XYZ file of C-alpha atoms in Angstrom:
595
model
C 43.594 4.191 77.064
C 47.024 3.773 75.330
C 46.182 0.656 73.481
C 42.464 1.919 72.505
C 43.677 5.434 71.047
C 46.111 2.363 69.020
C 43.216 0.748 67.805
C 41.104 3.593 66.482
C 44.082 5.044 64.784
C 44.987 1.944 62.611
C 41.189 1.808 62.368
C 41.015 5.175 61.030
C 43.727 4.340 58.813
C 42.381 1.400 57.728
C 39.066 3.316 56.530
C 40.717 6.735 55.410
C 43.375 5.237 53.343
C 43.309 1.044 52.696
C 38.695 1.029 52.152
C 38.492 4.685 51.490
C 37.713 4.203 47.402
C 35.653 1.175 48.719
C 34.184 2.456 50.795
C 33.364 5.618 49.079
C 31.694 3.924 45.644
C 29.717 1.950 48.376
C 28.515 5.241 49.905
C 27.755 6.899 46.648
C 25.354 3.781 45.987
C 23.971 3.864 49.088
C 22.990 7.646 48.338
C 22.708 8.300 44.824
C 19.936 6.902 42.095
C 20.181 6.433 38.633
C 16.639 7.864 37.520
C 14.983 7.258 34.341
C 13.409 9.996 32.665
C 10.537 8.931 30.292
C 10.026 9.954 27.021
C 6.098 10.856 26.270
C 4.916 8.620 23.581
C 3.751 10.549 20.374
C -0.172 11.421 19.811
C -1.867 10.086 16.423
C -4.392 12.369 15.070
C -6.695 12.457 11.957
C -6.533 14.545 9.340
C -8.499 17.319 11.704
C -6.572 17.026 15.121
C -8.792 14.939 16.234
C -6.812 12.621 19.273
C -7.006 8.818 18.384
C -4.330 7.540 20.452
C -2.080 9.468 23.227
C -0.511 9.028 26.423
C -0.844 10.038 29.851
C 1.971 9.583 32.453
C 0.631 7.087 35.510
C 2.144 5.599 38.667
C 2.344 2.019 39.467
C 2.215 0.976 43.021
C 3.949 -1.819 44.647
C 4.735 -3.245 48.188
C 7.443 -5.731 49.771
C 5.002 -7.636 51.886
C 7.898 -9.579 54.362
C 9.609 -6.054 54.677
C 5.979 -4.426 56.174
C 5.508 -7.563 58.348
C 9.044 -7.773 59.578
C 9.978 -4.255 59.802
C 6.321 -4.087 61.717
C 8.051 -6.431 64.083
C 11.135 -4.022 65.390
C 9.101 -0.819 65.163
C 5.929 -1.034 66.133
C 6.439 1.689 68.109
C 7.272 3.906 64.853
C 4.357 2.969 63.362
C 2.028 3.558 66.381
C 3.895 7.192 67.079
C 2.940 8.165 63.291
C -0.753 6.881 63.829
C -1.050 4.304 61.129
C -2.135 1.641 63.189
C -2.414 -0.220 66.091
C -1.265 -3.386 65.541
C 0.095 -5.423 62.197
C -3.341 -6.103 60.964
C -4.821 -2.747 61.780
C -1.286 -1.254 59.685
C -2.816 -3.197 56.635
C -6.034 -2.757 57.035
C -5.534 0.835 57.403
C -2.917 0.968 54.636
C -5.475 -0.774 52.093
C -8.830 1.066 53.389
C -6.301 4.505 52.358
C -5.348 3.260 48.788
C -9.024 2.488 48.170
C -10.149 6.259 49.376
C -7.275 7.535 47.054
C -8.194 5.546 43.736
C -11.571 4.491 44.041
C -12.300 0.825 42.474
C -9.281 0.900 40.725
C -7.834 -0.596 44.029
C -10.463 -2.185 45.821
C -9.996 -2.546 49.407
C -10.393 -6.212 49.864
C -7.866 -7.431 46.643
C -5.334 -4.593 48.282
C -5.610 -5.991 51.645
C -4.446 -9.303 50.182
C -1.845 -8.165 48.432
C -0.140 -6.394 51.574
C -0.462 -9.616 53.579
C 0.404 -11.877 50.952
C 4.083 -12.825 52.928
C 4.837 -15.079 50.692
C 6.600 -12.444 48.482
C 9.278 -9.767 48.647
C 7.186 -8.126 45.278
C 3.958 -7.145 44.969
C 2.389 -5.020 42.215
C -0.724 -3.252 44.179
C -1.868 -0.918 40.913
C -1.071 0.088 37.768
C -1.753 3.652 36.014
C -2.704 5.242 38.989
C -3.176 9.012 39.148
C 0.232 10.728 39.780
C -1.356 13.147 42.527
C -3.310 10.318 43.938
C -0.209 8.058 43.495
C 2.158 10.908 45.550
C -0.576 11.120 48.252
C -0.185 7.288 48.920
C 3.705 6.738 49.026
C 3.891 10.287 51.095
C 1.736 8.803 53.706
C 3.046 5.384 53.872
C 6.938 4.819 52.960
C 6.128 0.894 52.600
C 4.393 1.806 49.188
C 6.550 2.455 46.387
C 5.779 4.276 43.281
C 7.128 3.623 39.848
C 6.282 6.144 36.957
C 4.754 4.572 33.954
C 3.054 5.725 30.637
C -0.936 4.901 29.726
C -2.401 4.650 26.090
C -5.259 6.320 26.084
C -7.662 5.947 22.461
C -10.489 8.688 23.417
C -12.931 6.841 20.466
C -12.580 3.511 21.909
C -13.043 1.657 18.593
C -12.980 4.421 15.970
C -10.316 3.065 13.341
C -8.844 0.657 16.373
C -8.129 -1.597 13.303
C -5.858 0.869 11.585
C -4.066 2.911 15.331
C -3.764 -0.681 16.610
C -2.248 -0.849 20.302
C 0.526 -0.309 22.123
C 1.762 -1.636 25.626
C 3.761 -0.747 28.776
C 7.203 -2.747 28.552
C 8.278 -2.495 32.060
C 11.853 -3.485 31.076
C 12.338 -0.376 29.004
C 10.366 1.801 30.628
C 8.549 2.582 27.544
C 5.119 1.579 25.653
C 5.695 -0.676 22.886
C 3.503 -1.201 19.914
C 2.263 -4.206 19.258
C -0.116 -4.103 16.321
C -1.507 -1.469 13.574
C 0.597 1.520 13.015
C 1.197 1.931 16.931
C 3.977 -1.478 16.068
C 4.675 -0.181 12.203
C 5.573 3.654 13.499
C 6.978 2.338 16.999
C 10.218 3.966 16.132
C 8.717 7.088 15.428
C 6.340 7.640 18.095
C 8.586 6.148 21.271
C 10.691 8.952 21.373
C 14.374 8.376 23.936
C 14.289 7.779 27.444
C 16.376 10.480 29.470
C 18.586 10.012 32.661
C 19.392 11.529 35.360
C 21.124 11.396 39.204
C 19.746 12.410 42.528
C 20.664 11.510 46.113
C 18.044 10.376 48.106
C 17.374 10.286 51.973
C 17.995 7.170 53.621
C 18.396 4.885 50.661
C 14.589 5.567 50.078
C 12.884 6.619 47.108
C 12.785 10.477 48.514
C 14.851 12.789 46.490
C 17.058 15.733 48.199
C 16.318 18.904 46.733
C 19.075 20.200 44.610
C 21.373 16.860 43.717
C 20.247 16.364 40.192
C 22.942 16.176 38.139
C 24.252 14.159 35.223
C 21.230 15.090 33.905
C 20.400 13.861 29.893
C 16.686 15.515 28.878
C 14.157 12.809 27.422
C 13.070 13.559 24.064
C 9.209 12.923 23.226
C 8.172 11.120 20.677
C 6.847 11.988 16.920
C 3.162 12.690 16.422
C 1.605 11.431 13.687
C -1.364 12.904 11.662
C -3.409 10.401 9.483
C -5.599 10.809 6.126
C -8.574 9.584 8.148
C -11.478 11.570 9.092
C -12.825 10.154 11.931
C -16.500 11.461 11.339
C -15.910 9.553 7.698
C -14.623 6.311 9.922
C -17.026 6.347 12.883
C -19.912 5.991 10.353
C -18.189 3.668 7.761
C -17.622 1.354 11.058
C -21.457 1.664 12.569
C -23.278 1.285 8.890
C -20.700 -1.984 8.009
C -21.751 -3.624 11.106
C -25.278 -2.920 10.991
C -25.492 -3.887 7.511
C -23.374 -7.214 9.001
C -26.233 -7.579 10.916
C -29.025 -7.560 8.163
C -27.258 -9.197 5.889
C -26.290 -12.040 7.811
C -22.824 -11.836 6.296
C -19.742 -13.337 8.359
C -18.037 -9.718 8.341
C -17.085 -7.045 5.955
C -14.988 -3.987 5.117
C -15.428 -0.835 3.333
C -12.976 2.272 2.525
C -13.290 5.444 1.690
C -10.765 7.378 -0.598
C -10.004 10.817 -1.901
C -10.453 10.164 -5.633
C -7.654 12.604 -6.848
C -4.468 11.854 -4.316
C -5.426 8.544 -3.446
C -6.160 9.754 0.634
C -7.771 7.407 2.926
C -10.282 9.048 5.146
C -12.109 5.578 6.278
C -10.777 1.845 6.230
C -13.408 0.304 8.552
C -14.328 -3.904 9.356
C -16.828 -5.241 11.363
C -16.499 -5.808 14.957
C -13.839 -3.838 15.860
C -11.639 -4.105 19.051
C -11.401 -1.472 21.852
C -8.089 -1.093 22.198
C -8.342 0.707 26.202
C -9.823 -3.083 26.952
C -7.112 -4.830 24.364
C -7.197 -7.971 26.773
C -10.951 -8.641 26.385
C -10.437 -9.822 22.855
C -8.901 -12.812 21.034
C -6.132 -12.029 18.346
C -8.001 -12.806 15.466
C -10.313 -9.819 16.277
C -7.522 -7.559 16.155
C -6.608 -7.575 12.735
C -7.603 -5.697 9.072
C -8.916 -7.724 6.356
C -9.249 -4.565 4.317
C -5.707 -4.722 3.695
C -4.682 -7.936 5.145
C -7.391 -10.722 3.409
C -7.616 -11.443 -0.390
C -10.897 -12.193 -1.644
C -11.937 -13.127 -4.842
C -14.090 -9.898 -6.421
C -16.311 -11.317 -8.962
C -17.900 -9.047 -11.075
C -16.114 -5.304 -9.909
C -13.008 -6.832 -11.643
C -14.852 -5.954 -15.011
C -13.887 -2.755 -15.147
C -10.687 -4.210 -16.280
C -12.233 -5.554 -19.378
C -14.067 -2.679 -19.858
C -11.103 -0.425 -19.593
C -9.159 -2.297 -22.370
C -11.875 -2.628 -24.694
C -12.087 1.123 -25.015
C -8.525 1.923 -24.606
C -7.622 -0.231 -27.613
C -10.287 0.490 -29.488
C -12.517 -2.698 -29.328
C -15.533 -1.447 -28.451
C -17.627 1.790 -27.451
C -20.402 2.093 -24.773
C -23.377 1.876 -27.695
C -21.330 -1.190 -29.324
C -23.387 -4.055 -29.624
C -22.437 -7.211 -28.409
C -23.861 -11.007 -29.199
C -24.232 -12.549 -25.799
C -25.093 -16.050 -26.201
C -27.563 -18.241 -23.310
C -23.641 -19.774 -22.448
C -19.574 -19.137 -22.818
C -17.454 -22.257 -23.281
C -13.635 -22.140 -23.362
C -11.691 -25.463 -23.152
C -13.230 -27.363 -20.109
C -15.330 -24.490 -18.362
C -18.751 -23.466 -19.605
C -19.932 -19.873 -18.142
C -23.511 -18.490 -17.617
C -25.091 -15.266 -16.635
C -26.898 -14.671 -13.195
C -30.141 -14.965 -15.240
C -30.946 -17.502 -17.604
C -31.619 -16.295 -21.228
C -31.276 -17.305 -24.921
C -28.930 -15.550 -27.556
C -29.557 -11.655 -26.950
C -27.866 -8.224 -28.349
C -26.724 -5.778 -25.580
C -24.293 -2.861 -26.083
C -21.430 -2.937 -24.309
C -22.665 -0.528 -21.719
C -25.343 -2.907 -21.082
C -22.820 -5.825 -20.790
C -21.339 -4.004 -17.985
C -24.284 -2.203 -16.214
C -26.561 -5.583 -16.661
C -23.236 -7.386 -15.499
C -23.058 -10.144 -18.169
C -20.636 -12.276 -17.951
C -20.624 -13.954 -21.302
C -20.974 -10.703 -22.741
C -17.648 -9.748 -20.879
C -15.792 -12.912 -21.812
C -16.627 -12.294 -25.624
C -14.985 -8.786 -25.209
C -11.982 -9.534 -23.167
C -11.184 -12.580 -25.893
C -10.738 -9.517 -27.911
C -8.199 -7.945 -26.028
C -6.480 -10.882 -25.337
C -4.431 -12.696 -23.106
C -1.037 -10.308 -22.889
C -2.589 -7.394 -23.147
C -5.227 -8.066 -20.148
C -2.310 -9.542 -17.983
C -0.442 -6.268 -18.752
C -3.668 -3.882 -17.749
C -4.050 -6.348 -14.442
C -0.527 -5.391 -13.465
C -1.338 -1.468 -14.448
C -4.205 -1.584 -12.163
C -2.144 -2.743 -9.217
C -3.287 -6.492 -8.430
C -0.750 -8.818 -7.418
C 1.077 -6.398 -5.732
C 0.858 -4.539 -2.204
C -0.109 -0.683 -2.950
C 2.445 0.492 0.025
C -0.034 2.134 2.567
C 2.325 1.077 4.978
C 0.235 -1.149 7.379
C 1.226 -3.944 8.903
C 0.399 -7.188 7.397
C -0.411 -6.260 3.949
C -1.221 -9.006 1.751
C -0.140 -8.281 -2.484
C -3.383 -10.468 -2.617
C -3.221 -13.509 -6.006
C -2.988 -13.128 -9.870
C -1.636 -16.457 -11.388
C 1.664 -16.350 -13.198
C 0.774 -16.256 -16.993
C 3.299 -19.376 -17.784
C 0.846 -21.691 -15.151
C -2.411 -20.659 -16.821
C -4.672 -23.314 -18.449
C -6.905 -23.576 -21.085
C -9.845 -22.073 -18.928
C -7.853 -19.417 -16.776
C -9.311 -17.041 -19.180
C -12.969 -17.518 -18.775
C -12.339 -16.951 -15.200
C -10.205 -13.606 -14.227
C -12.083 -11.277 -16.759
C -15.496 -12.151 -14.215
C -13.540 -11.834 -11.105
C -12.395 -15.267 -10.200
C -9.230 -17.526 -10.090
C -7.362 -14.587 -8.871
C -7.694 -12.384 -5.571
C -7.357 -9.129 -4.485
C -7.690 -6.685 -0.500
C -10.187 -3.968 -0.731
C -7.629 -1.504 -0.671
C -6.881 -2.335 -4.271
C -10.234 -2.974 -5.635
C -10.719 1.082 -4.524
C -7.604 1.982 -6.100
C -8.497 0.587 -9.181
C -11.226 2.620 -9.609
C -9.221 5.550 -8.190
C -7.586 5.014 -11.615
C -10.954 5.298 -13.351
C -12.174 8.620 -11.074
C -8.844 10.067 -11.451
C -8.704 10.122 -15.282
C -6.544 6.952 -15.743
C -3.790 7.832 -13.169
C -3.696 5.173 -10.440
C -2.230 6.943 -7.314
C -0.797 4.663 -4.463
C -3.166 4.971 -1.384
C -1.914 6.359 1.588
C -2.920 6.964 5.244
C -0.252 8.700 6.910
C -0.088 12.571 6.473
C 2.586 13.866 8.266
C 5.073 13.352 10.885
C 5.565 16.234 13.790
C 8.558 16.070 15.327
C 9.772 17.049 18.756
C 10.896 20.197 17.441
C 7.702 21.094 15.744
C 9.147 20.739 12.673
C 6.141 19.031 10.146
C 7.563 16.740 7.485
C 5.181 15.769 5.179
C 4.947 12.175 3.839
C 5.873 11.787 0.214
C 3.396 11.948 -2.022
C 3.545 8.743 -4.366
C 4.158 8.883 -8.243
C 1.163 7.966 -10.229
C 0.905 4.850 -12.321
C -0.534 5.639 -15.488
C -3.355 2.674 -16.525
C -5.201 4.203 -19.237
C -5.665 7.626 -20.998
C -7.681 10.174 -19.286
C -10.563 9.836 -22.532
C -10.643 6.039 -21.856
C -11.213 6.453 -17.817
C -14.291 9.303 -18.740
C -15.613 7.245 -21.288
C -15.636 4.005 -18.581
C -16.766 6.052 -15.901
C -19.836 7.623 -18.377
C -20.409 3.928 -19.148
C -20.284 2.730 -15.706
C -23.315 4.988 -14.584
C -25.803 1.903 -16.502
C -25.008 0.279 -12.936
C -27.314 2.582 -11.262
C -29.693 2.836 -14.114
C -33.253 1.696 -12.953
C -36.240 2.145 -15.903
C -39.876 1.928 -14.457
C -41.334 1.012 -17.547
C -38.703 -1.906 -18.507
C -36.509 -3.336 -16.309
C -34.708 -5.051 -19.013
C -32.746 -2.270 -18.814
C -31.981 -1.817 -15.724
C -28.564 -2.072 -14.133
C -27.418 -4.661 -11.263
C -26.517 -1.717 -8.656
C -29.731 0.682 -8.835
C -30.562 0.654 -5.007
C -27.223 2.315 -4.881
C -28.365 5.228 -6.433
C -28.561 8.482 -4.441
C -31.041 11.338 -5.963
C -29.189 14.290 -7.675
C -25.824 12.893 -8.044
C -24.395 10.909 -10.863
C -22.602 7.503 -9.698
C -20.714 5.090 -11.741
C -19.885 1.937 -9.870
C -20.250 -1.952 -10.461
C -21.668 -4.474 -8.588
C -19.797 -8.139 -7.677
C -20.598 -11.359 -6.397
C -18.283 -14.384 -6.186
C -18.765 -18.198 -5.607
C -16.198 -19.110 -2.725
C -14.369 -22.246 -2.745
C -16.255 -24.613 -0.728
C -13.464 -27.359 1.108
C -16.463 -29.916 1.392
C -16.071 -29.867 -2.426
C -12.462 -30.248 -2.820
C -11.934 -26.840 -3.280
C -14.810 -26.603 -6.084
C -16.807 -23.445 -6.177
C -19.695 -23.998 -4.102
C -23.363 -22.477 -4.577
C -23.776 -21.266 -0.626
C -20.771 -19.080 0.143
C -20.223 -15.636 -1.655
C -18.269 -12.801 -1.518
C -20.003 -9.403 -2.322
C -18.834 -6.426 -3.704
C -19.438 -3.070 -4.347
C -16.952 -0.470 -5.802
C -18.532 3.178 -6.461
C -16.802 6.664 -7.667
C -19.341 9.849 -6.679
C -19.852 11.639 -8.443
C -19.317 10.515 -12.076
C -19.608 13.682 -13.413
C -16.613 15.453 -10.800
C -14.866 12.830 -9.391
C -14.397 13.204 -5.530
C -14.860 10.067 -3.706
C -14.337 6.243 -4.391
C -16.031 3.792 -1.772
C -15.051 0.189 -1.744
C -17.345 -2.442 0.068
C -17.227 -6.018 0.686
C -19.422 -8.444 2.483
C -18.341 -12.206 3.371
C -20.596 -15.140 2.981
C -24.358 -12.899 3.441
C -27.435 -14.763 3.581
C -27.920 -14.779 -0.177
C -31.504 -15.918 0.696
C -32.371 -12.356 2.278
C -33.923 -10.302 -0.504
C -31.514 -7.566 -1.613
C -29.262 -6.942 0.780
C -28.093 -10.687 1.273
C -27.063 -10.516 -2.599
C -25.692 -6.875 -3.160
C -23.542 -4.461 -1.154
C -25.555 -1.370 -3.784
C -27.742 -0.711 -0.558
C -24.882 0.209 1.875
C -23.034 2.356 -1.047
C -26.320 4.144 -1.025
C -26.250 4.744 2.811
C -22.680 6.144 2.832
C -22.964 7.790 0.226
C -25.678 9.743 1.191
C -23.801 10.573 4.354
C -20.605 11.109 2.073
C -22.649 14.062 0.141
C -23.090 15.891 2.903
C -20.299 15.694 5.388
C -17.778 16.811 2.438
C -20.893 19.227 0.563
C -20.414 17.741 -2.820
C -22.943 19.831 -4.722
C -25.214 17.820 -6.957
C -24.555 16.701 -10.154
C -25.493 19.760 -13.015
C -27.758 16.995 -15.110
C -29.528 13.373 -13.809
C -27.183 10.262 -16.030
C -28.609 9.535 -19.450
C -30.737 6.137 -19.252
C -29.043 4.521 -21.978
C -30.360 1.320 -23.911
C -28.487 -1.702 -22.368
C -30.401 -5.252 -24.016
C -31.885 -4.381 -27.728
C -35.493 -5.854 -28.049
């Protein structure tokens, strides 16, 4: 008795004094869990509220496989006492029969059942985003189940302006979602929020917390919301007329954007065939992108309104100017013809622009020059990115003025040899609508943060382009586009199916030749890009729409060759979502080609 009361004294020793830190830290591990507390994810809204992207907090569900068979093996009488089976393969079958009753065919009972008897692993993920109340009803019945709290992106409209929210993803090694395209990866930092921590003890070195051992605790902080320019009434239609008009076109794809004329708001920036971001997997990556802001095109004829802008800012010409258009244009190697074959002819210069000649246009930008067009290209924002803040923004092409050749004239002033995103063929008739004062587009409204406090985004300075007479006078000038006369259709203008009864519209038209590779790089006669850029009304500027269709079927009447249709479908829509009120008097028809 002598020598055991001598043993469990230097034992007790031994534990209370030599292993008592040790052993202690070991304890405190044993009992206490380091729990991360998870910052919600910001919401983005459109400029009404309306939810396009928040997130929900989910469970994930997992199992150690070898741990339910082994553990099976020493106590089956444990398992048999609490009624949750009868043997090992009843345990499972039971086990997976119960997650399917709880979560439906989100867990289907045959791919959980092999999941639980998959002993091949310690790890196995049974479901992600499950219900938290469903998720708690699992793990509280059986302890083999672990759950794991996790955050799901939800985007209510499934596609509505997917191209511009983008997606973001659960990054299990963070504990977070992570953006990964659109302005979900661009405003990551702002809409993540911080993780929070915190201790608890729990029973048994299980996941089961005791009540009242939180401590250490550090709050999470939510993430930002953040409220766009887009209307999502504006962007659900932009999105369903651009791909039916896809459709009847033929066209490869398209894009079209819708802008507040005065501030330079976005309240649509829609392109065909656009990704669900709740089934993100389902596509490829090239479907996930925005070639409204992303892919340069060459406009063809829209880009006219630079020449027309310069002839009247410095004085070259007026609308009722009349202009000698010859049957052809030569300038060092490159000889340039209109759409329609003609001899010599007078038009005024309205007509040169509403009948879209280019020879006529070429013989008025000669007269502005060389330096002075470069300088009105720059004003009007080409060649440079106009700072919406989207991800992937291309500044688009306008060649450096020391590489141009003796022909590089005769082709920018008609909208090729240089390239430019549908975002700034709209803003450069924002310029126009907005009385010369080209306003930087922008889609992001405000920022909410945790605190409620709103911070509005900045509002970006104006870049004057021409006076305010000059952009009337173009805009009064630019409503021969729509101009259709019954009785001679001489003098009517290339973009009258866009008209819209009651409303004056000044637009222009475009189509461009695109570089075919099977002739070196040569513009080809098969492949177009068409264009459409529109300001409604002319008379009170309120709305610019930009469209443009890729490679239609120029061989279907009308709609294969001009975008004016579809400008006349959402802008009929446009009218009466926002209630523009019609226009006081019908547009002038104006004499365009003299007899």
């Amino acid at each position: 008795m002598v020598a055991v009361l001598v043993v469990a004294a230097v034992r007790l020793v031994q534990v209370q004094g030599v292993q008592a830190s040790e052993l202690s830290a070991l304890a405190e591990q044993q009992r206490a869990t380091r729990v991360v507390l998870q910052a919600l994810r910001g919401q983005i809204v459109d400029r009404n509220g309306t939810q396009l992207a928040f997130s929900v907090e989910t469970r994930s569900l997992s199992i150690n496989p070898q741990w339910v068979k082994n553990d099976w093996a020493k106590n089956p009488d444990v398992y048999k006492n609490l009624k949750l089976g009868t043997s090992y393969d009843d345990y499972c079958q039971r086990l997976a029969e119960f997650i399917h009753a709880q979560l439906g065919d989100q867990a289907k009972t045959a791919d959980m059942l092999a999941k639980i008897r998959d002993t091949s692993t310690t790890y196995q993920l049974l479901v992600r985003d499950a219900d938290p109340v469903k998720a708690k009803a699992i793990t509280g019945r059986y302890a083999a189940v672990t759950g794991s709290a996790r955050q799901q992106r939800v985007y209510p409209d499934g596609t509505v302006a997917s191209n511009v929210v983008g997606y973001a993803n659960w990054r299990e090694d963070a504990k977070t979602p992570q953006g990964l395209i659109g302005l979900e990866n661009s405003l990551d930092d702002t809409l993540k929020g911080t993780n929070g921590t915190s201790t608890v003890d729990t029973a048994n070195n299980s996941d089961v917390q005791l009540p009242g051992t939180i401590r250490d605790d550090k709050p999470a902080v939510p993430g930002s919301n953040v409220q766009l320019t887009i209307d999502a009434d504006v962007q659900y239609q932009a999105q369903k007329m651009l791909d039916a008009y896809k459709t009847t076109s033929g066209a490869a794809d398209g894009s079209m954007v819708v802008m507040d004329a005065k501030t330079g708001e976005v309240y649509a920036l829609a392109v065909t065939d656009g990704f669900n971001p709740n089934n993100y997997g389902d596509y490829k990556l090239e479907q996930l992108g925005n070639a409204a802001v992303s892919t340069p095109y060459e406009p063809g004829s829209v880009n006219k309104v630079v020449t027309a802008a310069g002839a009247i800012e410095y004085g070259i010409e007026q609308p009722d100017s009349v202009v000698d258009v010859a049957s052809s244009f030569k300038m060092a190697d490159r000889t340039v013809t209109d759409a329609w074959n003609h001899g010599d002819v007078q038009m005024t210069f309205a007509g040169v622009i509403g009948k879209s000649s280019n020879i006529g246009t070429l013989e008025v930008a000669k007269k502005i020059g060389e330096d002075r067009y470069v300088d009105l290209l720059t004003k009007f924002g080409l060649g440079q990115k106009t700072g919406i803040g989207l991800p992937g923004e291309s500044a688009g092409s306008v060649p450096p003025r020391s590489t141009w050749s003796g022909s590089t004239f005769a082709n920018l002033p008609i909208g090729q040899g240089l390239s430019m995103t549908l975002l700034q063929m709209a803003g450069m008739y924002q310029a126009i609508a907005n009385d010369g004062l080209r306003v930087p587009p922008r889609i992001i409204k405000s920022v909410t943060k945790p605190d409620g406090t709103v911070v509005a985004t900045p509002k970006p300075d104006p870049v004057p382009v021409v006076s305010p007479q000059t952009a009337k006078t173009v805009r009064d000038m630019m409503r021969a586009v729509m101009q259709r006369d019954p009785k001679d259709n001489q003098q009517n203008g290339t973009g009258y199916p866009a008209a819209i009864a009651g409303y004056q519209l000044s637009g222009k038209t475009g189509t461009a030749q695109q570089p075919d590779p099977a002739l070196g790089g040569r513009y080809g006669s098969s492949k177009y890009w068409i264009t459409f850029a529109g300001i409604l009304p002319a008379d009170n500027p309120r709305l610019v729409v930009g469209i443009m269709m890729d490679r239609p079927n120029y061989t279907i009447p009308t709609v294969g060759s001009s975008a004016a249709p579809l400008f006349h479908q959402i802008g009929t829509y446009l009218v009466q979502h926002f209630q523009i009120p019609m226009s006081a008097t019908p547009s002038p028809v104006v004499q365009l080609q003299l007899p």
